[in-house]
Tab-separated table of C-alpha atoms in Angstrom:
chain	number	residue	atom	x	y	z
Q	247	UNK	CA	3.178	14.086	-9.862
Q	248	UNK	CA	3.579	15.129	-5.985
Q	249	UNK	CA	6.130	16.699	-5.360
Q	250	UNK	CA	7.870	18.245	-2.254
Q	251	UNK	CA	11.017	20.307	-2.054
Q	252	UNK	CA	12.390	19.011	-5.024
Q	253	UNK	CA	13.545	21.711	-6.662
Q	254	UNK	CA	16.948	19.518	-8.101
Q	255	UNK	CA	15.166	17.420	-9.885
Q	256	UNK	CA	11.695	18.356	-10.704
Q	257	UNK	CA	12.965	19.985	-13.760
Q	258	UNK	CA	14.540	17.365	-15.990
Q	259	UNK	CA	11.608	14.700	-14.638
Q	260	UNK	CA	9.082	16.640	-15.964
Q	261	UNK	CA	10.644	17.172	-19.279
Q	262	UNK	CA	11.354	13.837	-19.523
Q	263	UNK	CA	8.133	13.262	-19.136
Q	264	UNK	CA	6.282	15.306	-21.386
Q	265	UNK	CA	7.782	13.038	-24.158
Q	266	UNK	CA	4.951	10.651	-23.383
Q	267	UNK	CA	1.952	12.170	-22.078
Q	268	UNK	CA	-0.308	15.303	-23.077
Q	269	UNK	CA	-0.445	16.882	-20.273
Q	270	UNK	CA	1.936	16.803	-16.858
Q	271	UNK	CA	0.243	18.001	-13.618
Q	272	UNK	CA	2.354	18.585	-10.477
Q	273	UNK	CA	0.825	18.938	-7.181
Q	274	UNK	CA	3.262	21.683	-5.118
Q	275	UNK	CA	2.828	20.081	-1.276
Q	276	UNK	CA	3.612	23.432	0.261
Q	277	UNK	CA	6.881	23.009	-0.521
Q	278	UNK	CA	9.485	26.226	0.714
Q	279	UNK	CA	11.548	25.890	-2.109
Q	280	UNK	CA	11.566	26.687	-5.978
Q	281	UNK	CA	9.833	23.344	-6.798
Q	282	UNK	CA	6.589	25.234	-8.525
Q	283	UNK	CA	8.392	27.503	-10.331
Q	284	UNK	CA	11.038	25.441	-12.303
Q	285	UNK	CA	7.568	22.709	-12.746
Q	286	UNK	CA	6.009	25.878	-14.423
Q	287	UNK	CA	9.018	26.490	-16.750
Q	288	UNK	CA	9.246	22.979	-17.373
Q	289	UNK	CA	6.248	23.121	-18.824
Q	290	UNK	CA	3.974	21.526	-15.946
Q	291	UNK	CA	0.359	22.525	-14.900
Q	292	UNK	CA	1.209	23.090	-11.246
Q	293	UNK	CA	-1.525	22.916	-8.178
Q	294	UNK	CA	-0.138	24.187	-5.063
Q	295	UNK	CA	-1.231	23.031	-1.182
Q	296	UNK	CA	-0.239	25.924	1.070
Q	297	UNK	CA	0.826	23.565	3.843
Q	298	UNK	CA	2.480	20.485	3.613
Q	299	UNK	CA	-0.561	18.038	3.545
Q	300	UNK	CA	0.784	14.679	2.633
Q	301	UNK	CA	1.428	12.487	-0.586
Q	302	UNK	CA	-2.319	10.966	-0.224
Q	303	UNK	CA	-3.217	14.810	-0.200
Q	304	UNK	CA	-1.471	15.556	-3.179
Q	305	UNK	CA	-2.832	12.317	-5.383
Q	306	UNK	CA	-6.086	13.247	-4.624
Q	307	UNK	CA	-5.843	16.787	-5.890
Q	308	UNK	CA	-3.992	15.380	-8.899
Q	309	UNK	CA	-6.945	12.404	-9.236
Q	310	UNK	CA	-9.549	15.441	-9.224
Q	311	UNK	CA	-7.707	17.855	-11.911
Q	312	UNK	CA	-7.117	14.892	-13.911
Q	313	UNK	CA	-10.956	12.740	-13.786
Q	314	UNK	CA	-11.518	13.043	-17.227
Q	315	UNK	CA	-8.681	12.059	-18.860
Q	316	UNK	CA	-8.553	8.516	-20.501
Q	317	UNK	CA	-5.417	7.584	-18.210
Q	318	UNK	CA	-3.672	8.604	-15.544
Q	319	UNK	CA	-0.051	7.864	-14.401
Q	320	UNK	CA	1.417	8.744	-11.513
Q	321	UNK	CA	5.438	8.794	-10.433
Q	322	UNK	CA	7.464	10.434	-8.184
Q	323	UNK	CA	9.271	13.616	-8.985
Q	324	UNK	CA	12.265	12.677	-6.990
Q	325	UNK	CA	13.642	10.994	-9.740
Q	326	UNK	CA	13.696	7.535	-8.536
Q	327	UNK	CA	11.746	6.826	-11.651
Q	328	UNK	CA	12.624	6.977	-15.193
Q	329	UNK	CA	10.340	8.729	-17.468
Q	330	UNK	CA	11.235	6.836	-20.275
Q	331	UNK	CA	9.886	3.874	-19.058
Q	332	UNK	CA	5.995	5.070	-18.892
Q	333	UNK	CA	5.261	3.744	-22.092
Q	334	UNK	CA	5.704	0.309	-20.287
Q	335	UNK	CA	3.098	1.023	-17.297
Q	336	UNK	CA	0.574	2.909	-20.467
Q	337	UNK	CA	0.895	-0.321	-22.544
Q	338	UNK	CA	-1.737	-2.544	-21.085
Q	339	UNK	CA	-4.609	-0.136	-20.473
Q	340	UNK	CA	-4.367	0.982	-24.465
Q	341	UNK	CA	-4.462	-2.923	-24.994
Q	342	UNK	CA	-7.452	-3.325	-23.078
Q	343	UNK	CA	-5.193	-6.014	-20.549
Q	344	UNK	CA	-5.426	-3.746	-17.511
Q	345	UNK	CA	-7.496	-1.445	-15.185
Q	346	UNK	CA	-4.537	-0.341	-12.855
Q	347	UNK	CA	-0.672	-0.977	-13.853
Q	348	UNK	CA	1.762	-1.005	-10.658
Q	349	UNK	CA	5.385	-0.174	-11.678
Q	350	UNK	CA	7.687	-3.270	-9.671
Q	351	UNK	CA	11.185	-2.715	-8.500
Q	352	UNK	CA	11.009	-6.694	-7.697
Q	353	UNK	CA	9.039	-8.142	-10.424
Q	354	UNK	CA	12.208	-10.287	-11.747
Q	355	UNK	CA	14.416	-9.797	-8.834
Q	356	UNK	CA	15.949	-6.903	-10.577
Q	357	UNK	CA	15.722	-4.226	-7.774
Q	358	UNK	CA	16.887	-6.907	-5.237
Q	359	UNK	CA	20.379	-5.678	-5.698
Q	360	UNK	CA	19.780	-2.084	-6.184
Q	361	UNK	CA	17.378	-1.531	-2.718
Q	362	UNK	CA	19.274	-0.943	0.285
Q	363	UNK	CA	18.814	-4.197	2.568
Q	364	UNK	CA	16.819	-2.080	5.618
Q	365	UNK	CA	14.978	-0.928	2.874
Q	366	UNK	CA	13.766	-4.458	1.052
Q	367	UNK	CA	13.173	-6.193	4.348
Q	368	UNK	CA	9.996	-3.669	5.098
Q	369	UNK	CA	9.373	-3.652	1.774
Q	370	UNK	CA	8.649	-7.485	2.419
Q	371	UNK	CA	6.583	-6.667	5.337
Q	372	UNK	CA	4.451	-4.443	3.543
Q	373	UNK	CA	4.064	-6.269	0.628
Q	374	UNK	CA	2.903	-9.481	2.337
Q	375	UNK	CA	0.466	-7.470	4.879
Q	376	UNK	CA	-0.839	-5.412	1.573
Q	377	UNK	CA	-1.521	-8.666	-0.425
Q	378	UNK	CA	-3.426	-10.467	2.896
Q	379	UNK	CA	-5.548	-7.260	3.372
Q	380	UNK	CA	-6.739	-7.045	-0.518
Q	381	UNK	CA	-9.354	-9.205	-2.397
Q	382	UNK	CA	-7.240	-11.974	-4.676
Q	383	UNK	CA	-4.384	-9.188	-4.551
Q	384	UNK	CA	-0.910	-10.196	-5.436
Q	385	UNK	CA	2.018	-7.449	-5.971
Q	386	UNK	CA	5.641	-7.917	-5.556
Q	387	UNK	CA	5.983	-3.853	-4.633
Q	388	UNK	CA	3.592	-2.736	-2.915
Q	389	UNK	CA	4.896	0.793	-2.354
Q	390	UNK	CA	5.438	1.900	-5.771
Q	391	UNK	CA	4.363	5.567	-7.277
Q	392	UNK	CA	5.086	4.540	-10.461
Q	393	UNK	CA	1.759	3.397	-11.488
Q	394	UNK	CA	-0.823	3.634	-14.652
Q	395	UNK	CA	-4.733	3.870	-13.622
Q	396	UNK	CA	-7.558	3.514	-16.375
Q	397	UNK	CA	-10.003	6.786	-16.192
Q	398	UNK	CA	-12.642	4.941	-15.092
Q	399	UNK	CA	-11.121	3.860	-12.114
Q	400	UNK	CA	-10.998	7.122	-10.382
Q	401	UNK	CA	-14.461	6.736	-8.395
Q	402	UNK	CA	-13.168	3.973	-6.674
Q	403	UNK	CA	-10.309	5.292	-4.769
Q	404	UNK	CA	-11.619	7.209	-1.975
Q	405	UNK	CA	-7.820	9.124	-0.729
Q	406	UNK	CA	-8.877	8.518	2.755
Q	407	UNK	CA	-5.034	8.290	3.794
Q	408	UNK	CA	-3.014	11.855	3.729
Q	409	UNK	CA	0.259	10.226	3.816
Q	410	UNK	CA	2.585	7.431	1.689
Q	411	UNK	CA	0.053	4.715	3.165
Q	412	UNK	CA	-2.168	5.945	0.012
Q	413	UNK	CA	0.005	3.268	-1.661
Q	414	UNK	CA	-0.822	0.557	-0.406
Q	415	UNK	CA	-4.757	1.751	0.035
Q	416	UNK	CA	-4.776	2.045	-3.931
Q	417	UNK	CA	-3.859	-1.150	-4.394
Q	418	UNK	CA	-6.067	-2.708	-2.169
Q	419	UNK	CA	-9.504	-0.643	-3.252
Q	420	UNK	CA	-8.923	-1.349	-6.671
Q	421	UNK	CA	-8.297	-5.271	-5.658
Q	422	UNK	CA	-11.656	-5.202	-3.726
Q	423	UNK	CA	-13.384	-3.313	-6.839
Q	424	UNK	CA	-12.576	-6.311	-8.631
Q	425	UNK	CA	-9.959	-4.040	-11.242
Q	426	UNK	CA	-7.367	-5.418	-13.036
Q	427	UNK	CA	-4.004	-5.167	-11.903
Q	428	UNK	CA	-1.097	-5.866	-13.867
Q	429	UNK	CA	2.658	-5.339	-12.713
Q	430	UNK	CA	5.464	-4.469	-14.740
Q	431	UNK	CA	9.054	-4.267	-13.951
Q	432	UNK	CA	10.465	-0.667	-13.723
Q	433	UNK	CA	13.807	0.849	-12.461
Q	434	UNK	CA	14.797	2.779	-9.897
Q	435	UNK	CA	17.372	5.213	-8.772
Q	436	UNK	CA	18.301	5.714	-5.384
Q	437	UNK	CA	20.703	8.112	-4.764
Q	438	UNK	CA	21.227	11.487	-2.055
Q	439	UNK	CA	18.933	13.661	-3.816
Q	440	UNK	CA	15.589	11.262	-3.985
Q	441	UNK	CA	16.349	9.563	-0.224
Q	442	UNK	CA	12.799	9.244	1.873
Q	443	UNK	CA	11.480	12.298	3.419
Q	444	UNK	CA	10.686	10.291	6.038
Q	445	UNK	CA	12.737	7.860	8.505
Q	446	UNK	CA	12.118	4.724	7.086
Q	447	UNK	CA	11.694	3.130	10.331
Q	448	UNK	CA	8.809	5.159	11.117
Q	449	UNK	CA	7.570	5.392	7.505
Q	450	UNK	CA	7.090	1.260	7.266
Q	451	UNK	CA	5.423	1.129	10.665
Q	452	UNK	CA	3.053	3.749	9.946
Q	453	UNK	CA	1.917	2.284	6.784
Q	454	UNK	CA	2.216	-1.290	8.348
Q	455	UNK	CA	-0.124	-0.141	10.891
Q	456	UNK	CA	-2.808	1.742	8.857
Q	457	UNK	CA	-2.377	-1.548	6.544
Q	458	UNK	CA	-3.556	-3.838	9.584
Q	459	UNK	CA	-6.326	-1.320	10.947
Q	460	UNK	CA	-8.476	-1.696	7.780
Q	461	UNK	CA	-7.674	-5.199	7.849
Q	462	UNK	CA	-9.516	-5.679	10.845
Q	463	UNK	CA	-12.359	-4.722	8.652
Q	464	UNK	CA	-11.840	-5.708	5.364
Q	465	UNK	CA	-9.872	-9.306	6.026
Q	466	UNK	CA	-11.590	-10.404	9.808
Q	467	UNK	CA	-11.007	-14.170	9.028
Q	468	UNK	CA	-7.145	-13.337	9.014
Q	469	UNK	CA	-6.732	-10.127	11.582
Q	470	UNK	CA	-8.928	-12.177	14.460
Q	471	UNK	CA	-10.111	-15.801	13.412
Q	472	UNK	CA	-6.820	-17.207	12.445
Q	473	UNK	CA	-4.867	-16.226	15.315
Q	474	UNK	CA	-7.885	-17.264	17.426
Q	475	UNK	CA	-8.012	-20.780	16.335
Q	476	UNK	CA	-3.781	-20.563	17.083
Q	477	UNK	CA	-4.422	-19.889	20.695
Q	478	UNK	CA	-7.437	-22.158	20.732
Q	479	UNK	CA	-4.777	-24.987	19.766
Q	480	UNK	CA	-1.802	-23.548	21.654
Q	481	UNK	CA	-4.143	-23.857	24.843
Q	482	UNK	CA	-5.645	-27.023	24.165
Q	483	UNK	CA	-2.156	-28.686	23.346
Q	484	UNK	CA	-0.674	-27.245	27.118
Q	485	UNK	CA	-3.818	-28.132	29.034
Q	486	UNK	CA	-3.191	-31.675	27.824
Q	487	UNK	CA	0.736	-31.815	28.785
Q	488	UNK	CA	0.040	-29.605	31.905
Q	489	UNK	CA	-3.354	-32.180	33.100
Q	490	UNK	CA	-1.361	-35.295	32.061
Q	491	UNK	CA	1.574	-33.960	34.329
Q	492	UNK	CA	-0.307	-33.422	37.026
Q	493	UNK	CA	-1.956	-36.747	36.835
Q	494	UNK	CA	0.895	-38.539	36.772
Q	495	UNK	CA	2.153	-36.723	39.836
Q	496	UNK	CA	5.107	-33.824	38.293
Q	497	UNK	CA	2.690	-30.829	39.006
Q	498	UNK	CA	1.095	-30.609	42.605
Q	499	UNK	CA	-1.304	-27.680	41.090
Q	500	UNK	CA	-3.783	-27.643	38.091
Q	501	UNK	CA	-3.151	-23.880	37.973
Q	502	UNK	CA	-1.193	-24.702	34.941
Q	503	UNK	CA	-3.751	-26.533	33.217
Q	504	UNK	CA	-6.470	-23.392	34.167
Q	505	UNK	CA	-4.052	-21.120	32.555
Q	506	UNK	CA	-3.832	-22.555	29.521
Q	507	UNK	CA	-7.471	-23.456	29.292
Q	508	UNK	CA	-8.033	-19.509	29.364
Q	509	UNK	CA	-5.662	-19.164	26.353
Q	510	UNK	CA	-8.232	-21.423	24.408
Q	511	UNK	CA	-11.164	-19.656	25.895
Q	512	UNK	CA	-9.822	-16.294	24.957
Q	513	UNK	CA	-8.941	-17.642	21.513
Q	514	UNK	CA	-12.341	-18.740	21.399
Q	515	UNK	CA	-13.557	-15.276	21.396
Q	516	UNK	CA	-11.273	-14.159	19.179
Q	517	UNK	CA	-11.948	-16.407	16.533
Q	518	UNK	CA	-15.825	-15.619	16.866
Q	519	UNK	CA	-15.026	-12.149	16.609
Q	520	UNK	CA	-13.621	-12.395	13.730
Q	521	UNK	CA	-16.389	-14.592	11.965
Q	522	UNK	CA	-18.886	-12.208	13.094
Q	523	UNK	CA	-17.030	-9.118	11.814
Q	524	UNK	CA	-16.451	-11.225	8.161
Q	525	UNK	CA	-20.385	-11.610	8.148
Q	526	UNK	CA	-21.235	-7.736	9.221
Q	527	UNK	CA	-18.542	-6.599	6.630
Q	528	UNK	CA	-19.752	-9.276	3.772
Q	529	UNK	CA	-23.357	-7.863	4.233
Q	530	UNK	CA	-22.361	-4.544	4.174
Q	531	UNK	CA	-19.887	-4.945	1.004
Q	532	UNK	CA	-22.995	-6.589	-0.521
Q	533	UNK	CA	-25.720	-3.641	0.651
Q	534	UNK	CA	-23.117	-1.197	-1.393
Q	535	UNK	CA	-23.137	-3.277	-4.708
Q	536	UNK	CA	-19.581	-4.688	-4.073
């Protein structure tokens, strides 16, 4: 549980959810308030970053203290999420139906009219650019922290992102491992005292951003080749109208038609770019057993 400055509700979330688990870790992101001292009374094992280091940061110090247990869960401590739904997000890992469980706010459409409309539209964004970038990956909320992880899926998440991108980079590693995932619809409360830390503006951009910068790498065929062979038909289709034009005597210049033959050229190389990087990436996947 990651917490940061949340000293108002830290309290009743962990109580509420030591009714389902053995043991309740919070990670204390330098926060300046009494967040790690009401976790202690409330029973929580509490790790403390001195600085503020990032909600990646504080998964991956939770992931370590917590390797050898037979699940893991993970949910914020803001109290967006309802303890007394975990037994939902445990359920199909003790069944054997699931590697990695991803708590969705828009599984059925029920969190459609709870989310504040700035708030679903990036949500859309992210969700679509998270689903492109992993391996046969399909969520409907891609930036969930309510979420249930076998224990022998910790090797493969790597916490290479400090910050609330590590959602979407979980989802996608454990898509490209080949894991399970299985959604289930949760709940969520959105109210003054769990609002973003961050501007949400920012926060979706940033996460958008880091979202298409390993998609250069891990999806090529969609970051360069498909928007390659768009350009390649985009100039083609002009060079024909703008040449034909010309022939026919309503352009007195072919500078038209060179223009647009560029556009295909360019999207040419593009498009090879992209195959070439899907081969180096394929061989390399295949050189580390994945």
């Amino acid at each position: 549980m990651p917490a940061y400055n949340e000293e108002k509700t830290i309290g009743s979330v962990v109580l509420g959810t030591r009714q389902h688990v053995l043991r309740v870790i919070v990670v204390d992101d330098g926060s300046s308030d009494k967040t790690a001292e009401i976790a202690k009374l409330a029973g929580a094992e509490v790790l403390m970053h001195p600085n503020n280091r990032g909600k990646g940061a504080a998964l991956k110090t939770g992931f370590q203290a917590a390797r050898d247990a037979d699940i893991i869960l993970t949910l914020d401590s803001d109290g967006q999420h309802q303890p007394r739904e975990i037994p939902r997000l445990l359920e199909p890992i003790i069944k054997g139906e699931a590697d990695v469980v991803n708590g969705s706010r828009y599984l059925n459409g029920n969190g459609d009219t709870d989310t504040p409309a700035y708030r679903r539209v990036g949500q859309n964004v992210l969700d679509t650019a998270t689903n492109i970038s992993g391996k046969n990956l399909d969520v409907t909320d891609s930036q969930s922290g309510f979420r249930a992880f076998a224990g022998h899926t910790v090797p493969v998440f790597r916490f290479r992102s400090a910050d609330y991108t590590i959602e979407s980079e979980m989802l996608i590693e454990a898509a490209k491992a080949g894991l399970r995932i299985k959604e289930v619809e949760i709940s969520a409360t959105y109210g003054e005292e769990n609002h973003h830390k961050k501007n949400p503006v920012s926060h979706g951009v940033s996460v958008l951003v880091r979202i298409l910068q390993d998609m250069e790498f891990n999806r090529p065929l969609y970051y360069f080749t498909l928007p390659g062979v768009i350009m390649i038909l985009i100039g083609i289709i002009l060079s024909l109208k703008f040449f034909t034009d010309y022939l026919s005597g309503g352009s007195s210049t072919l500078l038209p038609t060179a223009l647009a033959g560029l556009v295909a050229i360019f999207g040419s190389f593009i498009a090879f770019t992209g195959l070439i990087l899907h081969s180096v990436s394929r061989m390399i996947f295949r050189a580390m057993g994945k």
